[in-house]
Short mmCIF file of C-alpha atoms and ligand atoms in Angstrom, two decimals:
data_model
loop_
_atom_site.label_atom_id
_atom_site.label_comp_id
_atom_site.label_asym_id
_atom_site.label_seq_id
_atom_site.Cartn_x
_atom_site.Cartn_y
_atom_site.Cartn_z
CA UNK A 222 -65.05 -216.51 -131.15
CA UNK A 223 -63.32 -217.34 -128.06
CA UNK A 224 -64.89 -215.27 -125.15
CA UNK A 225 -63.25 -214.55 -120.97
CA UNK A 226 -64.74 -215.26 -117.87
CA UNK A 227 -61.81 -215.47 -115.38
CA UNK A 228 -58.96 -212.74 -115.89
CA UNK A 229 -55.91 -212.52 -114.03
CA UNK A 230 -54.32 -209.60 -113.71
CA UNK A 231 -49.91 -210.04 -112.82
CA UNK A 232 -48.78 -207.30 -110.88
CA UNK A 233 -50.99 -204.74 -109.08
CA UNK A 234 -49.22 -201.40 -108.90
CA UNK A 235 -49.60 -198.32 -110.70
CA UNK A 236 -51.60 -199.80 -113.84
CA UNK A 237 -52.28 -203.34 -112.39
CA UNK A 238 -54.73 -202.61 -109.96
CA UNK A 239 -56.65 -200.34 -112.39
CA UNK A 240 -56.81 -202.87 -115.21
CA UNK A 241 -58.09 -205.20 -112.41
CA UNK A 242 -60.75 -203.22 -111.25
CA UNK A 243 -61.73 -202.16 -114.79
CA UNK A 244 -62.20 -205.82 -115.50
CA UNK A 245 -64.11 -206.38 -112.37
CA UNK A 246 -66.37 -203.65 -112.77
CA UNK A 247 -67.29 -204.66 -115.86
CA UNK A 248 -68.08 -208.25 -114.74
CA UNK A 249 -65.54 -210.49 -115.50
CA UNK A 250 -63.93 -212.93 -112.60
CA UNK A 251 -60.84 -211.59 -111.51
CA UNK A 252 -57.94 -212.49 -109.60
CA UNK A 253 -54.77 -210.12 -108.68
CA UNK A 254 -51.49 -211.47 -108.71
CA UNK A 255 -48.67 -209.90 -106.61
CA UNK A 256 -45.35 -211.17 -105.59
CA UNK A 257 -46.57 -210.94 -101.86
CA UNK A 258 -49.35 -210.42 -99.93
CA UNK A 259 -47.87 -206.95 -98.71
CA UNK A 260 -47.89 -205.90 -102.48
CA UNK A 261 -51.94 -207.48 -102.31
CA UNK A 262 -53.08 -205.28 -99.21
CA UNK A 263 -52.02 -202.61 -101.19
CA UNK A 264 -53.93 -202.88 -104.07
CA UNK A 265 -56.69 -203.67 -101.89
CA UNK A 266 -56.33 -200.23 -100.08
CA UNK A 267 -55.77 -198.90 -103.55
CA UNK A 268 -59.27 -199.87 -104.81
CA UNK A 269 -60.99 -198.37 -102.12
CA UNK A 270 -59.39 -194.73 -103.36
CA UNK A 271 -60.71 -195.68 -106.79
CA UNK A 272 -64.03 -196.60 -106.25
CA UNK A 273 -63.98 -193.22 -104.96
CA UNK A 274 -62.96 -191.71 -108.33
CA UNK A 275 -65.16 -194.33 -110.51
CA UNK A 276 -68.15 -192.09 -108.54
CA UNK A 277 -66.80 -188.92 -109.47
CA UNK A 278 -65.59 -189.16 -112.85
CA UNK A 279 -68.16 -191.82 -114.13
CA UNK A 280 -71.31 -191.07 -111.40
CA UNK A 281 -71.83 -194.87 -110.87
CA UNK A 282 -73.31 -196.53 -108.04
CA UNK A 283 -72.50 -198.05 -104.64
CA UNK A 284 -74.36 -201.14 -105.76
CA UNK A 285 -72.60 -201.58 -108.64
CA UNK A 286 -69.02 -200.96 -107.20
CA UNK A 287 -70.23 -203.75 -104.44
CA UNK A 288 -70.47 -206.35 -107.17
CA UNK A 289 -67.02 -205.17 -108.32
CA UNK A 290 -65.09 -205.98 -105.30
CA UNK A 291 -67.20 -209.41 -105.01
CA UNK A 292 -65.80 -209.92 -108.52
CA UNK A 293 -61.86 -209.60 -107.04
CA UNK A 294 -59.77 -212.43 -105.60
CA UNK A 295 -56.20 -212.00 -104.81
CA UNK A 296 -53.10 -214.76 -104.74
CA UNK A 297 -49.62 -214.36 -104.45
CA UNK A 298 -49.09 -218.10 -105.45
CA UNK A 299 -49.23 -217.91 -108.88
CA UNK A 300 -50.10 -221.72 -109.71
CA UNK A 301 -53.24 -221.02 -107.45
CA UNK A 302 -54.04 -217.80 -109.47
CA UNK A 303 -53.84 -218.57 -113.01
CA UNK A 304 -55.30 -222.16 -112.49
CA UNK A 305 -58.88 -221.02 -114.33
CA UNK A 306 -57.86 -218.13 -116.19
CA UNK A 307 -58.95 -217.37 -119.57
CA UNK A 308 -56.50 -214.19 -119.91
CA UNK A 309 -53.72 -213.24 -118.12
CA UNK A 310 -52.85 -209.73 -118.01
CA UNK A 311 -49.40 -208.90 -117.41
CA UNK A 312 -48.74 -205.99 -115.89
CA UNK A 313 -45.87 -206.66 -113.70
CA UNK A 314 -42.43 -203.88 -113.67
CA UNK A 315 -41.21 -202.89 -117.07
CA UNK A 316 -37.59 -205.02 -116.57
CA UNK A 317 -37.23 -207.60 -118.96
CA UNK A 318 -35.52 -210.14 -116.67
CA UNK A 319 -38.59 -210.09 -114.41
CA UNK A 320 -40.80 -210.50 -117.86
CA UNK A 321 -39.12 -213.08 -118.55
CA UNK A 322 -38.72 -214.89 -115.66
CA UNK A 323 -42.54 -214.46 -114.97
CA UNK A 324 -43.52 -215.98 -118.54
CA UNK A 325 -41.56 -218.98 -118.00
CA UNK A 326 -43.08 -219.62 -115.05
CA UNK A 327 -46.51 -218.76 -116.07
CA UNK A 328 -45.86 -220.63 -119.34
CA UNK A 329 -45.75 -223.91 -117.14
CA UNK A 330 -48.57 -223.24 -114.83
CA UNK A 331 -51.26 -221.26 -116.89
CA UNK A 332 -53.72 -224.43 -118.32
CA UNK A 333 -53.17 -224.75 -122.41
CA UNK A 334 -56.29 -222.05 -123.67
CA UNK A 335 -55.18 -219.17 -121.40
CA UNK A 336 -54.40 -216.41 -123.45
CA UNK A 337 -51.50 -213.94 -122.38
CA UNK A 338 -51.67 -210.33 -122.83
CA UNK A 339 -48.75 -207.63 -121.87
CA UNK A 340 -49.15 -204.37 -121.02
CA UNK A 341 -45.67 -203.30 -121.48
CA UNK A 342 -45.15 -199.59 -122.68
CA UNK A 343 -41.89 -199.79 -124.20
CA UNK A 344 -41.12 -203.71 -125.12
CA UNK A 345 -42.18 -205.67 -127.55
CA UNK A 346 -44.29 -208.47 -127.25
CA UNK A 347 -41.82 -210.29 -129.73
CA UNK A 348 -39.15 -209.88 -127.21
CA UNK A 349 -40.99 -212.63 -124.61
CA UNK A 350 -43.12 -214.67 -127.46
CA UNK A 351 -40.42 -217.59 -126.68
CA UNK A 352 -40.72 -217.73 -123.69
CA UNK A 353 -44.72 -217.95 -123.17
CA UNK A 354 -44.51 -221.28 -124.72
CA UNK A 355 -47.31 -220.54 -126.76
CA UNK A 356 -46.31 -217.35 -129.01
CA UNK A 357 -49.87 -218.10 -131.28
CA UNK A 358 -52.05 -216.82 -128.17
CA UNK A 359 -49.73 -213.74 -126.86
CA UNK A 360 -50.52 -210.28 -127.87
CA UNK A 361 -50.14 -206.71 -126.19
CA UNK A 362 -52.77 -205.11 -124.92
CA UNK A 363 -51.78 -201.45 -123.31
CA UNK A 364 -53.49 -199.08 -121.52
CA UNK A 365 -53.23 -195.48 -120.37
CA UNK A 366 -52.50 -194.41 -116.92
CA UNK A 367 -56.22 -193.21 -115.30
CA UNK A 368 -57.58 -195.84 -117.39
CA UNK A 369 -61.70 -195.44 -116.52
CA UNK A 370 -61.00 -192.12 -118.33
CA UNK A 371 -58.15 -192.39 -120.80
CA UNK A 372 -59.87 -195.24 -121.91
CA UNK A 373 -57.76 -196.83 -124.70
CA UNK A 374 -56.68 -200.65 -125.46
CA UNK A 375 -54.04 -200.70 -127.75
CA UNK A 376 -54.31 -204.52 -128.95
CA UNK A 377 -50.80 -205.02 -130.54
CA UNK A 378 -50.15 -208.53 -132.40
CA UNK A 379 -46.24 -209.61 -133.00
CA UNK A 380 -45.70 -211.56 -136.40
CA UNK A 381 -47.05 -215.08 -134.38
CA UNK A 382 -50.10 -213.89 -132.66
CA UNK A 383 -53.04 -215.86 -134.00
CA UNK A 384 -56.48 -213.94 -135.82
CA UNK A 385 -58.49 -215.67 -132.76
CA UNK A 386 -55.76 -214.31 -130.19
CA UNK A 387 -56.08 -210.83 -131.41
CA UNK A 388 -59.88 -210.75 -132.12
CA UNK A 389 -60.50 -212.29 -128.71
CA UNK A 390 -58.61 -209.53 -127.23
CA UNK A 391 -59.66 -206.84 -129.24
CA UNK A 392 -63.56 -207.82 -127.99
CA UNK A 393 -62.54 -208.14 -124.29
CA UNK A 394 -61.02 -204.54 -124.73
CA UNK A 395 -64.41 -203.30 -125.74
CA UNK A 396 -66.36 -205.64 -123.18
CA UNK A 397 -64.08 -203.51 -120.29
CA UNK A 398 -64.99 -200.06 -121.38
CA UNK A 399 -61.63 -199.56 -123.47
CA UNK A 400 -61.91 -198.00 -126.57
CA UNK A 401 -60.25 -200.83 -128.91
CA UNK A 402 -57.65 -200.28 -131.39
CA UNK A 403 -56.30 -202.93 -133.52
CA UNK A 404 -52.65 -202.68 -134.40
CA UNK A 405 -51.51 -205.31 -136.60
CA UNK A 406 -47.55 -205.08 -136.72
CA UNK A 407 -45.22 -204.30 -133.99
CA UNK A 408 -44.69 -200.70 -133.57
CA UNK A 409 -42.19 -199.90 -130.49
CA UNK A 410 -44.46 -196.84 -128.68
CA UNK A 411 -47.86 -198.55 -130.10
CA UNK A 412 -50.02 -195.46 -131.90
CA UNK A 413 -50.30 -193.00 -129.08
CA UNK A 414 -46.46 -192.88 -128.30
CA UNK A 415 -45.41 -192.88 -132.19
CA UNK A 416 -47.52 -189.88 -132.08
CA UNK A 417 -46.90 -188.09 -129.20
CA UNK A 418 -43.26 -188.61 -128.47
CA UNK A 419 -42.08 -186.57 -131.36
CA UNK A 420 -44.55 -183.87 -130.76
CA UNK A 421 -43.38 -183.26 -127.30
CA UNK A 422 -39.81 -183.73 -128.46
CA UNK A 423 -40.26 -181.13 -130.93
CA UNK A 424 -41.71 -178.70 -128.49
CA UNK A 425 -38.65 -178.90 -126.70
CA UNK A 426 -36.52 -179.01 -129.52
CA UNK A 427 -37.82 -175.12 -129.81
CA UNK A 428 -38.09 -174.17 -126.45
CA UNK A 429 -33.96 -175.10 -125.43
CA UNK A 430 -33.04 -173.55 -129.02
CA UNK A 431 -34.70 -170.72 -128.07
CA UNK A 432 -36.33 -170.34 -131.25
CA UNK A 433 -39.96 -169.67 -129.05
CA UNK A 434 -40.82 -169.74 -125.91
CA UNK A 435 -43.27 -172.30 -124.29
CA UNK A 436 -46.30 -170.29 -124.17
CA UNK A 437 -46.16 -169.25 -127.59
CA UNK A 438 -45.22 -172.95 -128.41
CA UNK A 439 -48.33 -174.42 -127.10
CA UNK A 440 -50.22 -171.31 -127.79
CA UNK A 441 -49.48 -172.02 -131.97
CA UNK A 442 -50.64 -175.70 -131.80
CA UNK A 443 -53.34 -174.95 -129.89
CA UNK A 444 -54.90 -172.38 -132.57
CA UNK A 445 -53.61 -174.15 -135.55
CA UNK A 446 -55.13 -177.56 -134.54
CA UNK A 447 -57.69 -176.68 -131.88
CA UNK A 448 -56.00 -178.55 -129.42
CA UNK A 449 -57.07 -178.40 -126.14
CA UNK A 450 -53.25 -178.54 -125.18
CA UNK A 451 -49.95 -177.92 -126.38
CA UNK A 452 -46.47 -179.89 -126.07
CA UNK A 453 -45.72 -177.93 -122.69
CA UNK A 454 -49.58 -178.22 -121.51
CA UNK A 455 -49.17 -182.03 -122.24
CA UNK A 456 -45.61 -182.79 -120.54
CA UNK A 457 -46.96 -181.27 -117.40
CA UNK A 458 -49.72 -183.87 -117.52
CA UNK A 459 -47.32 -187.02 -118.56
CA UNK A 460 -44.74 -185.92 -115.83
CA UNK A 461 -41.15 -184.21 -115.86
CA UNK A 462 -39.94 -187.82 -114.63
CA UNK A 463 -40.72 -189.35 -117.28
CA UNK A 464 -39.75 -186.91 -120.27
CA UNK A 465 -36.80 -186.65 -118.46
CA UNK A 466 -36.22 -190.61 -118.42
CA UNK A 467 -37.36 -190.80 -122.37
CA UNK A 468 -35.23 -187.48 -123.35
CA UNK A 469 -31.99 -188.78 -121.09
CA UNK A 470 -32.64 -192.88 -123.23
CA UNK A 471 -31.82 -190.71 -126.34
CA UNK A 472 -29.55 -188.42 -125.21
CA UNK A 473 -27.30 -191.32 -124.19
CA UNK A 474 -27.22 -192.78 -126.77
CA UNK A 475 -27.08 -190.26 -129.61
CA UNK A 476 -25.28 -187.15 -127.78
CA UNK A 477 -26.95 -185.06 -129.82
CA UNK A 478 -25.78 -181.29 -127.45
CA UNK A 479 -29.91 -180.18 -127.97
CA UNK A 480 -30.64 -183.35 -126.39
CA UNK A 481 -28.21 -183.63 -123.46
CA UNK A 482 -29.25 -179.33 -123.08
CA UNK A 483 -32.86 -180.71 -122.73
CA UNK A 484 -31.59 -183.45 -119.91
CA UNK A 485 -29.45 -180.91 -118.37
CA UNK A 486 -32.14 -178.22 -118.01
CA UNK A 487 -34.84 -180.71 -116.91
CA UNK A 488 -32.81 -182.14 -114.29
CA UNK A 489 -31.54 -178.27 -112.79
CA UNK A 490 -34.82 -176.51 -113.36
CA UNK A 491 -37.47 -178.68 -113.01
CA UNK A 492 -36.69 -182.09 -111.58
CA UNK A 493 -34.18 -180.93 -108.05
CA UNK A 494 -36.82 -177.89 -107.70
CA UNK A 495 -39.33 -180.63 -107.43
CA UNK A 496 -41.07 -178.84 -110.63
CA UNK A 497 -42.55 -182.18 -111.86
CA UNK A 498 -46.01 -181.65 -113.74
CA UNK A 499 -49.67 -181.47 -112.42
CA UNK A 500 -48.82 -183.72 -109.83
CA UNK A 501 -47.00 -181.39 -108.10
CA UNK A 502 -49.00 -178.22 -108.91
CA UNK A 503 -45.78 -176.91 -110.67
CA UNK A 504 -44.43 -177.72 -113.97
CA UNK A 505 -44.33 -175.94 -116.79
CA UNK A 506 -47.18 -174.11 -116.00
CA UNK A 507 -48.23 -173.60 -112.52
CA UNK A 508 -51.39 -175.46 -112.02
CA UNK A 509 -54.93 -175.31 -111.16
CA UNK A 510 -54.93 -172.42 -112.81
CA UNK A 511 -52.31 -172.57 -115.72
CA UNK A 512 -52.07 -169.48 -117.85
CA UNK A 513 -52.97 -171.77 -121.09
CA UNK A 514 -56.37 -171.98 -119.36
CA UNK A 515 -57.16 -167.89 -119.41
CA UNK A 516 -59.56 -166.64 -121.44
CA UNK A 517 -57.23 -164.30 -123.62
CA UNK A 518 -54.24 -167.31 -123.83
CA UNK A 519 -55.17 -167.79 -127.43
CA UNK A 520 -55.90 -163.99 -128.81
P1 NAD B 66 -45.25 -200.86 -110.97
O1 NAD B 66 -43.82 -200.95 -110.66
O2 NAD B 66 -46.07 -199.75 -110.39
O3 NAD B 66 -45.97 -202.23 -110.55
C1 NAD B 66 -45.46 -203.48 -110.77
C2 NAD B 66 -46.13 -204.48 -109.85
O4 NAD B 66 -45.65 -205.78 -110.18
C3 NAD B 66 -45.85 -204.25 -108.36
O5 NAD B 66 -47.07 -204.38 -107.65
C4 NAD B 66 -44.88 -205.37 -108.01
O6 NAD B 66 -45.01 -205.81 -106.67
C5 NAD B 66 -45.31 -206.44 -108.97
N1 NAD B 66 -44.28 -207.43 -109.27
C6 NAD B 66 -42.95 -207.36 -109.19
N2 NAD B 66 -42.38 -208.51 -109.60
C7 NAD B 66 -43.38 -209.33 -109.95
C8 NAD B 66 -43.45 -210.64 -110.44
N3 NAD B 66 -42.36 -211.33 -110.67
N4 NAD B 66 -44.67 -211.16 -110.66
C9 NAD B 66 -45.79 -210.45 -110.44
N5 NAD B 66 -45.79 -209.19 -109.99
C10 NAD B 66 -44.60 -208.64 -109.75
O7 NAD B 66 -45.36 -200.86 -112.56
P2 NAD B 66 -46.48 -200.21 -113.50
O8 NAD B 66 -46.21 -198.76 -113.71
O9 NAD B 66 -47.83 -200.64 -113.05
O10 NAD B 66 -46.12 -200.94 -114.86
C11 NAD B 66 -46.46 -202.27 -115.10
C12 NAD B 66 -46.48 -202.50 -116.59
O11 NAD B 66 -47.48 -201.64 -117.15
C13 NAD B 66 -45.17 -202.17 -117.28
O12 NAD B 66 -44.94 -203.10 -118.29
C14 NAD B 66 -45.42 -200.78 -117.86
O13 NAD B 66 -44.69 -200.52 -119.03
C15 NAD B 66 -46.89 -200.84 -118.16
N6 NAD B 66 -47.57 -199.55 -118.23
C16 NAD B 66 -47.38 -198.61 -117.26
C17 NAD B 66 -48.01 -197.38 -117.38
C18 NAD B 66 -47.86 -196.30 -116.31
O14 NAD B 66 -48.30 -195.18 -116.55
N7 NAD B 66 -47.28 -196.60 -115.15
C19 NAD B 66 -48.85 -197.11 -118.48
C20 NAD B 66 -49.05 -198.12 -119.44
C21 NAD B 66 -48.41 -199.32 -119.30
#
């Protein structure tokens, strides 16, 4: 099987930097490509804060956080930072013209075995196969945001990707902690996002009809499944932005009236009240304490 020693890891914001770190700690060579070396001090400064939160949520040590950071080296000249790599992880913004334009580029620098992974949440790997120049050793491999603790590698292959490619990348997934899931055809939203999207959407769906209201939403899932959230509970963890973004995609295109309500009301309520999920302590629950978390919320 073919096995990684040097990763590089394109683009270092907000998942970049963790799937570089991930790598690192778990003993790979890795190097973090950035557009700049602005964009590089950055993730450097962002590492610190989550070494800081690989000790609280997974109680390692100093010592072994020390060998991490010897593991990291950093280039913004991209011939210099793919010029040993094994894999390349692409994590770099979710715009296809900037894909693009970084594959091509890559595809002529990156020696003849590197293997290319993206990361991309919504495109398909399909979409920039071409333009790797080698289609047979390009898969997806996505993570989840926090990814020490939402720990799981999606390893998507498009109709070219190679047994070795995916296998390789499937094993490297599991090497870095990730729990590894094999998906074998394209699938726009990979497993989690088939899953999840409709749930949430249907949540809403009977929230703006007014059919039930969001407490008693979550509240039914939550007993009927055992849960340990519901579709309200859960959108306050993904973000208001970005339900709003997903709901307003559809919305445009179909304008279906529950959908553009759903827009409407996220935008009024939630979004220009600054009512945008954990990460601003108000959502649609008020948070630390949201009322889903009381000991009578599901009598
Ligand atoms: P981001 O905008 O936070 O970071 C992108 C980084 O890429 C920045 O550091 C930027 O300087 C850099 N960059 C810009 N142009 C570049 C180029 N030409 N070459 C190299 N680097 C370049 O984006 P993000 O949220 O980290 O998303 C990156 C990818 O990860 C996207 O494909 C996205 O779909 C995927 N993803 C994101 C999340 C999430 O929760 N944010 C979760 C899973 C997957």
């Amino acid at each position: 099987m073919i096995s990684f020693k040097n990763v590089t890891v394109a683009g270092s914001g907000v998942l970049g930097y963790q799937i570089a770190f991930q790598t690192a700690f778990h003993g790979f060579e890795v190097t973090v490509y950035d557009i700049n070396d602005e964009a590089l001090s950055k993730a450097k400064a962002k590492f610190k804060i989550l070494s800081e939160a690989f000790i609280n949520d997974l109680h390692v040590t100093q010592e072994q956080l020390d060998a991490a950071f010897q593991r990291l080296r950093y280039s913004s000249d991209l011939a210099t930072a793919v010029k040993d790599a094994d894999l390349v992880i692409e994590a770099v913004p979710e715009n296809p013209e900037i894909k693009i334009d970084f594959y091509q580029k890559l595809a002529t620098l990156a020696p003849q075995k590197t293997i290319f992974a993206t990361n991309s949440s919504t495109m398909l790997p399909s979409q920039f196969a071409t333009y790797t120049g080698r289609p047979s050793q390009f898969v997806a491999l996505h993570f989840a945001n926090e990814i020490w603790k939402h720990n799981t590698g999606e390893v998507m292959k498009h109709a070219d990707t190679s047994d070795d490619t995916f296998q390789a990348v499937l094993e490297f997934a599991k090497q870095i902690g990730m729990v590894a899931l094999p998906i074998y055809k394209e699938q726009p939203g990979y497993i989690v996002n088939s899953l999840l999207v409709p749930l949430l959407s249907a949540g809403m769906d009977l929230w703006i009809r007014d059919i039930a209201d969001i407490e008693t939403i979550d509240k039914t899932w939550m007993v009927a499944t055992g849960a340990p959230l519901g579709p309200f509970g859960i959108l306050d963890v993904v973000g208001i932005t970005t339900a709003y973004n997903i709901n307003k995609m559809a919305a445009d295109k179909t304008q279906d009236p529950v959908k553009l309500k759903i827009v409407e009301t996220l935008k009024s309520e939630f979004i220009d009240k600054g009512r945008l999920g954990v990460a601003t302590g108000k959502g649609f629950y008020t948070y630390p304490n949201p009322s889903y978390r009381n000991e009578d919320f599901l009598k």
